[in-house]
Short mmCIF file of C-alpha atoms in Angstrom, two decimals:
data_model
loop_
_atom_site.label_atom_id
_atom_site.label_comp_id
_atom_site.label_asym_id
_atom_site.label_seq_id
_atom_site.Cartn_x
_atom_site.Cartn_y
_atom_site.Cartn_z
CA MET R 1 0.00 0.00 0.00
CA ALA R 2 1.71 3.03 -1.18
CA LYS R 3 1.37 6.15 0.86
CA THR R 4 1.53 8.22 -2.23
CA TRP R 5 -1.46 8.98 -4.39
CA TYR R 6 -1.81 11.97 -6.64
CA PRO R 7 -2.39 12.81 -10.29
CA VAL R 8 0.34 12.91 -12.89
CA ILE R 9 -0.45 15.06 -15.87
CA ASN R 10 0.65 14.11 -19.31
CA TYR R 11 1.37 17.64 -20.52
CA LEU R 12 1.85 16.39 -24.04
CA THR R 13 -1.80 15.44 -24.38
CA CYS R 14 -3.23 17.98 -21.91
CA VAL R 15 -5.32 20.64 -23.66
CA ASP R 16 -5.29 23.13 -20.78
CA CYS R 17 -9.08 23.06 -20.44
CA GLY R 18 -8.81 23.61 -16.69
CA THR R 19 -11.58 21.16 -15.82
CA CYS R 20 -9.45 19.24 -13.33
CA VAL R 21 -8.24 22.40 -11.59
CA VAL R 22 -11.75 23.78 -11.23
CA LYS R 23 -13.48 20.56 -10.25
CA CYS R 24 -11.02 19.26 -7.66
CA PRO R 25 -12.49 20.07 -4.22
CA HIS R 26 -9.33 19.03 -2.40
CA GLU R 27 -7.12 21.85 -3.65
CA VAL R 28 -4.60 19.49 -5.12
CA TYR R 29 -3.98 21.77 -8.06
CA ASP R 30 -2.35 25.17 -8.09
CA THR R 31 -5.17 27.58 -8.94
CA GLU R 32 -2.70 30.33 -9.77
CA LYS R 33 -1.47 28.32 -12.70
CA ALA R 34 -4.99 27.52 -13.97
CA PRO R 35 -6.12 26.45 -16.50
CA SER R 36 -2.84 24.60 -16.68
CA PRO R 37 -2.93 21.75 -14.17
CA VAL R 38 0.01 21.81 -11.81
CA VAL R 39 -0.06 19.53 -8.80
CA LYS R 40 0.64 21.75 -5.81
CA ASN R 41 -0.56 19.76 -2.82
CA PRO R 42 -0.14 16.09 -3.66
CA GLU R 43 -0.73 15.13 -0.03
CA SER R 44 -4.29 16.51 -0.08
CA CYS R 45 -5.28 14.23 -2.92
CA ILE R 46 -7.75 11.58 -1.79
CA ASP R 47 -6.53 8.03 -2.24
CA HIS R 48 -8.33 6.33 -5.13
CA CYS R 49 -10.38 9.39 -5.97
CA HIS R 50 -10.34 9.42 -9.75
CA ASP R 51 -12.54 12.46 -10.20
CA CYS R 52 -10.14 14.64 -12.15
CA GLY R 53 -9.02 11.72 -14.28
CA ASN R 54 -12.62 10.74 -15.02
CA ARG R 55 -13.41 14.31 -16.07
CA CYS R 56 -10.36 14.88 -18.21
CA PRO R 57 -11.57 15.08 -21.81
CA VAL R 58 -8.32 13.82 -23.30
CA GLY R 59 -7.33 11.20 -20.75
CA ALA R 60 -4.18 13.06 -19.80
CA ILE R 61 -4.39 12.24 -16.09
CA THR R 62 -3.04 9.12 -14.46
CA TYR R 63 -2.03 8.52 -10.87
CA VAL R 64 0.99 7.39 -8.97
CA GLY R 65 0.37 4.93 -6.19
CA ASP R 66 -1.42 1.62 -6.12
CA ASP R 67 -2.51 0.32 -9.47
CA THR R 68 -6.26 0.13 -9.24
CA GLY R 69 -6.74 -1.12 -12.75
CA TRP R 70 -8.30 2.21 -13.60
CA THR R 71 -7.60 3.65 -17.04
CA PRO R 72 -8.42 7.15 -18.24
CA PRO R 73 -11.93 6.97 -19.71
CA ASN R 74 -11.44 9.64 -22.34
CA GLY R 75 -9.04 10.21 -25.12
CA GLU R 76 -6.76 7.88 -26.90
CA GLN R 77 -4.43 5.86 -24.81
CA THR R 78 -0.97 6.58 -25.99
CA ALA R 79 1.10 3.47 -26.18
CA GLU R 80 3.48 3.75 -23.30
CA GLU R 81 6.77 2.11 -23.58
CA PRO R 82 7.67 1.29 -20.04
CA CYS R 83 11.23 0.50 -19.31
CA CYS R 84 10.94 -2.67 -17.34
CA SER R 85 13.18 -3.07 -14.37
CA CYS R 86 14.48 -6.42 -15.55
CA GLY R 87 16.89 -4.77 -17.95
CA CYS R 88 15.34 -6.03 -21.15
CA GLU R 89 14.24 -3.01 -23.11
CA ALA R 90 14.01 -4.35 -26.61
CA THR R 91 10.79 -2.74 -27.71
CA PRO R 92 10.58 -2.94 -31.47
CA GLU R 93 10.43 0.56 -32.83
CA LYS R 94 7.84 1.40 -35.39
CA LYS R 95 9.90 3.73 -37.41
CA VAL R 96 9.99 4.50 -41.08
CA ILE R 97 13.03 6.20 -42.50
CA ILE R 98 12.64 7.50 -46.01
CA GLU R 99 15.83 8.62 -47.65
CA TYR R 100 16.08 10.46 -50.91
CA LEU R 101 19.55 10.35 -52.38
CA TYR R 102 20.20 12.56 -55.36
CA LEU R 103 22.97 14.10 -57.40
CA ASP R 104 21.66 17.57 -57.93
CA LEU R 105 18.51 19.55 -57.14
CA GLN R 106 19.45 22.73 -58.96
CA THR R 107 19.44 21.65 -62.53
CA CYS R 108 18.67 17.98 -62.93
CA ASP R 109 15.11 17.59 -64.17
CA ARG R 110 14.90 14.02 -62.97
CA CYS R 111 16.10 14.72 -59.47
CA ILE R 112 13.90 17.80 -59.12
CA GLY R 113 10.92 16.00 -60.61
CA THR R 114 11.33 12.96 -58.40
CA ASP R 115 11.86 15.22 -55.42
CA ASN R 116 8.57 16.99 -56.07
CA VAL R 117 6.65 13.76 -56.56
CA LEU R 118 8.18 12.23 -53.44
CA ASP R 119 7.33 15.35 -51.45
CA GLU R 120 3.72 15.07 -52.53
CA VAL R 121 3.57 11.38 -51.74
CA MET R 122 5.14 11.91 -48.32
CA LEU R 123 2.71 14.71 -47.59
CA THR R 124 -0.12 12.23 -47.98
CA LEU R 125 1.52 9.16 -46.51
CA THR R 126 3.13 10.68 -43.43
CA PRO R 127 -0.14 11.40 -41.59
CA ALA R 128 -1.43 7.94 -42.50
CA LEU R 129 1.72 6.22 -41.27
CA GLU R 130 1.71 8.31 -38.11
CA LEU R 131 -1.90 7.35 -37.54
CA ALA R 132 -0.82 3.73 -37.77
CA GLY R 133 1.67 4.43 -35.01
CA TYR R 134 4.81 4.82 -37.09
CA GLU R 135 7.40 7.46 -36.55
CA VAL R 136 8.31 8.89 -39.93
CA GLU R 137 11.69 10.33 -40.74
CA TYR R 138 12.15 11.88 -44.16
CA LYS R 139 15.67 12.73 -45.19
CA LYS R 140 17.12 14.21 -48.35
CA ILE R 141 20.78 13.79 -48.91
CA GLU R 142 22.75 15.25 -51.76
CA MET R 143 25.44 12.90 -52.99
CA GLU R 144 27.86 15.77 -53.30
CA THR R 145 31.09 13.89 -53.46
CA ALA R 146 32.28 10.46 -54.46
CA GLU R 147 33.18 9.80 -50.80
CA LEU R 148 29.65 10.55 -49.69
CA ALA R 149 28.26 8.36 -52.44
CA GLU R 150 30.46 5.49 -51.33
CA GLN R 151 29.47 6.00 -47.73
CA TYR R 152 25.82 5.67 -48.67
CA ARG R 153 26.51 2.86 -51.12
CA PHE R 154 24.89 5.01 -53.74
CA LEU R 155 24.10 3.01 -56.85
CA SER R 156 22.07 5.22 -59.11
CA SER R 157 20.62 8.70 -59.05
CA PRO R 158 18.04 9.31 -57.79
CA THR R 159 17.58 6.64 -55.13
CA ILE R 160 14.69 6.33 -52.73
CA ARG R 161 15.21 4.12 -49.71
CA VAL R 162 12.74 2.97 -47.13
CA ASN R 163 14.44 1.83 -43.94
CA GLY R 164 17.65 1.45 -45.89
CA GLN R 165 16.14 -0.59 -48.72
CA ASP R 166 16.04 0.72 -52.23
CA ILE R 167 12.45 0.77 -53.46
CA CYS R 168 13.65 -0.34 -56.87
CA LYS R 169 14.84 -3.88 -57.07
CA SER R 170 17.11 -3.23 -59.99
CA VAL R 171 19.04 -0.38 -61.48
CA ALA R 172 17.87 0.71 -64.88
CA GLU R 173 19.37 3.80 -66.40
CA ASN R 174 19.52 5.87 -69.51
CA SER R 175 21.47 8.90 -70.53
CA CYS R 176 20.69 11.95 -68.43
CA GLY R 177 21.22 15.19 -70.29
CA CYS R 178 21.28 17.39 -67.22
CA CYS R 179 23.78 15.37 -65.26
CA SER R 180 25.88 14.97 -68.36
CA ASP R 181 25.95 18.73 -68.64
CA ILE R 182 26.88 19.11 -64.98
CA SER R 183 29.86 16.84 -65.34
CA GLY R 184 30.65 17.49 -68.96
CA THR R 185 30.70 13.77 -69.63
CA GLU R 186 28.10 11.23 -70.65
CA VAL R 187 26.24 10.22 -67.48
CA ASP R 188 23.36 7.81 -67.06
CA CYS R 189 20.64 8.31 -64.51
CA ARG R 190 17.91 6.15 -63.21
CA VAL R 191 14.70 5.29 -64.95
CA PHE R 192 11.85 3.90 -62.90
CA GLU R 193 9.99 0.91 -64.20
CA TYR R 194 6.38 0.64 -63.22
CA ASN R 195 3.63 -1.49 -64.70
CA GLY R 196 5.66 -2.17 -67.81
CA ASP R 197 6.51 1.45 -68.54
CA SER R 198 9.70 3.34 -67.91
CA TYR R 199 9.61 6.73 -66.28
CA GLU R 200 12.37 9.28 -65.84
CA VAL R 201 10.30 10.80 -63.07
CA PRO R 202 8.42 8.14 -61.15
CA PRO R 203 4.63 8.45 -60.95
CA LYS R 204 3.04 9.09 -57.57
CA GLU R 205 1.29 5.73 -57.50
CA MET R 206 4.57 3.95 -57.95
CA LEU R 207 6.26 5.69 -55.03
CA ALA R 208 3.28 5.36 -52.73
CA GLU R 209 2.93 1.68 -53.52
CA ALA R 210 6.63 1.03 -53.11
CA ILE R 211 6.86 2.85 -49.78
CA LEU R 212 3.80 1.14 -48.34
CA ASN R 213 5.01 -2.24 -49.54
CA ALA R 214 8.38 -1.67 -47.97
CA VAL R 215 6.83 -0.61 -44.65
CA PHE R 216 4.20 -3.29 -44.38
CA GLY R 217 6.47 -5.96 -45.74
CA GLN R 218 4.42 -7.38 -48.55
CA VAL R 219 7.43 -7.36 -50.78
CA GLU R 220 10.58 -9.08 -49.82
CA ILE R 221 13.31 -6.87 -51.11
CA GLY R 222 16.58 -8.55 -51.80
CA CYS R 223 19.44 -8.19 -49.40
CA SER R 224 21.39 -5.05 -50.06
CA CYS R 225 24.44 -6.05 -48.11
CA SER R 226 26.27 -7.39 -51.11
CA LYS R 227 29.66 -6.00 -51.98
CA TYR R 228 29.53 -2.39 -52.97
CA GLU R 229 31.61 -0.48 -55.42
CA LEU R 230 30.91 2.99 -56.70
CA PRO R 231 29.50 2.42 -60.19
CA GLU R 232 31.72 3.45 -63.08
CA ASN R 233 28.99 5.78 -64.29
CA LEU R 234 28.99 7.76 -61.03
CA LYS R 235 32.76 7.84 -60.89
CA THR R 236 32.70 9.54 -64.29
CA PHE R 237 30.17 12.02 -63.00
CA TYR R 238 32.20 13.02 -59.96
CA VAL R 239 35.45 13.26 -61.92
CA GLY R 240 33.74 15.36 -64.57
CA LYS R 241 32.03 17.55 -61.99
CA LYS R 242 35.32 18.22 -60.28
CA SER R 243 37.16 19.17 -63.44
CA LYS R 244 34.28 21.34 -64.55
CA SER R 245 33.84 23.21 -61.29
CA GLY R 246 36.22 25.85 -62.58
CA CYS R 247 33.51 26.94 -65.01
CA SER R 248 32.00 30.38 -64.42
CA CYS R 249 28.57 29.01 -63.57
CA GLY R 250 29.89 26.87 -60.73
CA GLY R 251 29.29 23.68 -62.58
CA SER R 252 25.55 24.05 -62.46
CA CYS R 253 24.96 25.14 -66.01
CA CYS R 254 22.49 22.83 -67.65
CA MET D 1 44.13 7.73 33.02
CA SER D 2 41.22 9.90 33.66
CA LEU D 3 42.00 11.71 30.43
CA PHE D 4 41.71 8.50 28.39
CA GLY D 5 38.39 7.71 29.94
CA LYS D 6 37.14 11.13 29.09
CA LYS D 7 38.08 10.84 25.47
CA ASN D 8 36.36 7.50 25.10
CA LYS D 9 33.24 8.88 26.59
CA ASN D 10 33.22 11.77 24.17
CA GLU D 11 33.62 9.46 21.22
CA LYS D 12 30.73 7.39 22.35
CA THR D 13 28.33 10.24 22.57
CA THR D 14 29.26 11.69 19.19
CA SER D 15 29.50 8.45 17.21
CA CYS D 16 25.91 7.42 17.74
CA CYS D 17 23.84 9.68 15.58
CA CYS D 18 20.46 8.21 16.30
CA GLY D 19 20.62 8.44 20.09
CA GLY D 20 18.80 5.12 20.46
CA ASN D 21 16.03 6.30 18.20
CA CYS D 22 17.41 4.93 14.94
CA ASP D 23 14.25 3.58 13.39
CA ALA D 24 12.12 6.67 13.57
CA GLU D 25 14.95 8.81 12.36
CA SER D 26 15.84 6.66 9.37
CA MET D 27 12.21 6.61 8.35
CA ALA D 28 11.98 10.34 8.62
CA LYS D 29 15.14 10.50 6.57
CA ALA D 30 13.66 8.39 3.80
CA GLU D 31 10.64 10.66 3.70
CA SER D 32 12.65 13.85 3.82
CA SER D 33 14.98 12.57 1.10
CA LYS D 34 12.07 13.11 -1.23
CA THR D 35 12.32 16.84 -0.70
CA GLU D 36 16.06 16.95 -0.28
CA GLY D 37 18.68 16.92 -2.98
CA ALA D 38 18.35 18.23 -6.49
CA SER D 39 14.94 19.54 -7.48
CA VAL D 40 14.95 17.39 -10.59
CA LYS D 41 15.27 13.67 -10.20
CA VAL D 42 15.22 10.73 -12.50
CA LEU D 43 13.96 7.50 -11.02
CA GLY D 44 15.05 4.29 -12.62
CA SER D 45 17.26 1.31 -12.31
CA GLY D 46 20.05 2.86 -14.35
CA CYS D 47 19.10 1.23 -17.62
CA ALA D 48 19.61 2.79 -21.04
CA LYS D 49 16.19 4.42 -21.12
CA CYS D 50 16.66 6.00 -17.71
CA ASN D 51 19.96 7.41 -18.88
CA GLN D 52 18.27 8.73 -22.01
CA LEU D 53 15.71 10.50 -19.87
CA GLU D 54 18.41 11.92 -17.64
CA ALA D 55 20.29 13.24 -20.65
CA ALA D 56 17.12 14.81 -22.04
CA ALA D 57 16.32 16.40 -18.69
CA LYS D 58 19.83 17.78 -18.41
CA ALA D 59 19.66 19.27 -21.89
CA ALA D 60 16.27 20.78 -21.08
CA LEU D 61 17.51 22.39 -17.88
CA GLN D 62 20.51 23.72 -19.74
CA GLN D 63 18.37 25.27 -22.44
CA LEU D 64 16.16 26.94 -19.87
CA GLY D 65 19.18 28.20 -17.98
CA MET D 66 18.23 26.32 -14.84
CA ASP D 67 20.38 24.46 -12.37
CA THR D 68 21.35 21.26 -14.13
CA THR D 69 21.93 19.13 -11.07
CA ILE D 70 19.96 15.94 -11.45
CA ASP D 71 19.63 13.15 -8.91
CA HIS D 72 19.44 9.70 -10.35
CA VAL D 73 17.55 7.56 -7.86
CA THR D 74 18.26 3.90 -8.40
CA ASP D 75 17.24 2.66 -4.99
CA PHE D 76 14.05 0.67 -5.38
CA SER D 77 12.69 1.43 -1.93
CA GLN D 78 13.04 5.12 -2.69
CA ILE D 79 11.45 4.72 -6.10
CA ALA D 80 8.59 2.83 -4.50
CA ALA D 81 8.14 5.67 -2.02
CA TYR D 82 7.12 7.82 -4.96
CA GLY D 83 4.36 5.36 -5.85
CA ILE D 84 5.92 4.64 -9.21
CA MET D 85 4.90 1.51 -11.08
CA THR D 86 6.89 1.98 -14.25
CA THR D 87 10.26 3.59 -14.69
CA PRO D 88 11.86 5.78 -15.84
CA ALA D 89 10.12 8.55 -13.98
CA LEU D 90 10.80 12.24 -13.78
CA VAL D 91 10.36 14.07 -10.49
CA ILE D 92 10.33 17.84 -10.33
CA ASP D 93 10.21 19.59 -6.96
CA GLY D 94 9.24 16.40 -5.18
CA LYS D 95 6.37 15.54 -7.50
CA VAL D 96 6.23 12.89 -10.15
CA VAL D 97 5.47 14.61 -13.44
CA SER D 98 5.99 11.70 -15.78
CA TYR D 99 6.53 7.98 -15.54
CA GLY D 100 6.99 5.05 -17.88
CA LYS D 101 8.09 7.34 -20.67
CA VAL D 102 11.37 8.37 -22.17
CA LEU D 103 10.73 12.04 -22.73
CA LYS D 104 12.47 14.04 -25.38
CA THR D 105 14.31 17.22 -24.48
CA GLU D 106 11.57 19.48 -25.81
CA GLU D 107 8.98 17.50 -23.88
CA VAL D 108 10.90 18.01 -20.65
CA ILE D 109 11.16 21.71 -21.47
CA LYS D 110 7.39 21.86 -21.91
CA ILE D 111 6.82 20.17 -18.57
CA LEU D 112 9.35 22.40 -16.79
CA GLN D 113 7.70 25.50 -18.20
CA LYS D 114 4.28 24.30 -17.01
CA VAL D 115 5.20 23.37 -13.48
CA ARG D 116 7.68 26.08 -12.67
#
């Protein structure tokens, strides 16, 4: 039997409605801070009185002390991830990391186009994934140098990865005018194959389908841990870009 | 000889802190330890998540320009005295403000701003 019993406010869900502060007859809350609930006199709280918690419209109030099996009646119960005292804390994280790896967003039509489409798709998918309890991380990384490309095991521009897995199973490329101009040499960039057609800029449906498949695991994507070597094509690009950077336009003339 | 005896006597009276009333005093101590020490405490067994919470709390205090002393309470009897069922827990000014959650720095900042 714990001596302690008083409310604990989850300030992240609390909407500052002030109901608990006003309705508590035991002066547990600091009225000066109202409508924000701040526990001022925890010792005046009545053991097992759940009045404020029952009234809270968003279920932001829980109690320390004996577990009475009571759960907040209102609001969505946020999944708590308690750290158990036994030392095992391997809670699988529901996290989605979307990475967009590209060569250039200033001039390359393909990279810019794909970027825009991916932005749109993410705008729609992110709330849905978050609703399903996933934490979404969306990163864009410019493969500025050959070193960076090697570090990311960059195969073809542009690349979209979901939790580290390329959404395209294979690399298909054709000559990219823009990137060829950037580097001054012939450079191939990615084409996306979807439903039998090839696209230089992937359609929205393709990206959405690929991301969802990758997250919900309907498609087993091949292991990407095979030996990596910077593709010849990209090597040419970086060498060309370097030698061309002396150009008046900063190497971004398309 | 009388000098030796005197010294021994002195030692005896000063060495016993509880004056034969040890139990009541130690209990009072356990209770008062809730209000003593740093105003921000992290309760937890010292596992990775508790350390994460401590780091977040420290960063939050730093950002708010507050005293960054944090007590990390690992003693289970003390944790139990707070009525905590799930760790890690965050205690500010003697009151539990969060438990069973690893708060992010900005979340701790929000809580600190509310309760202070």
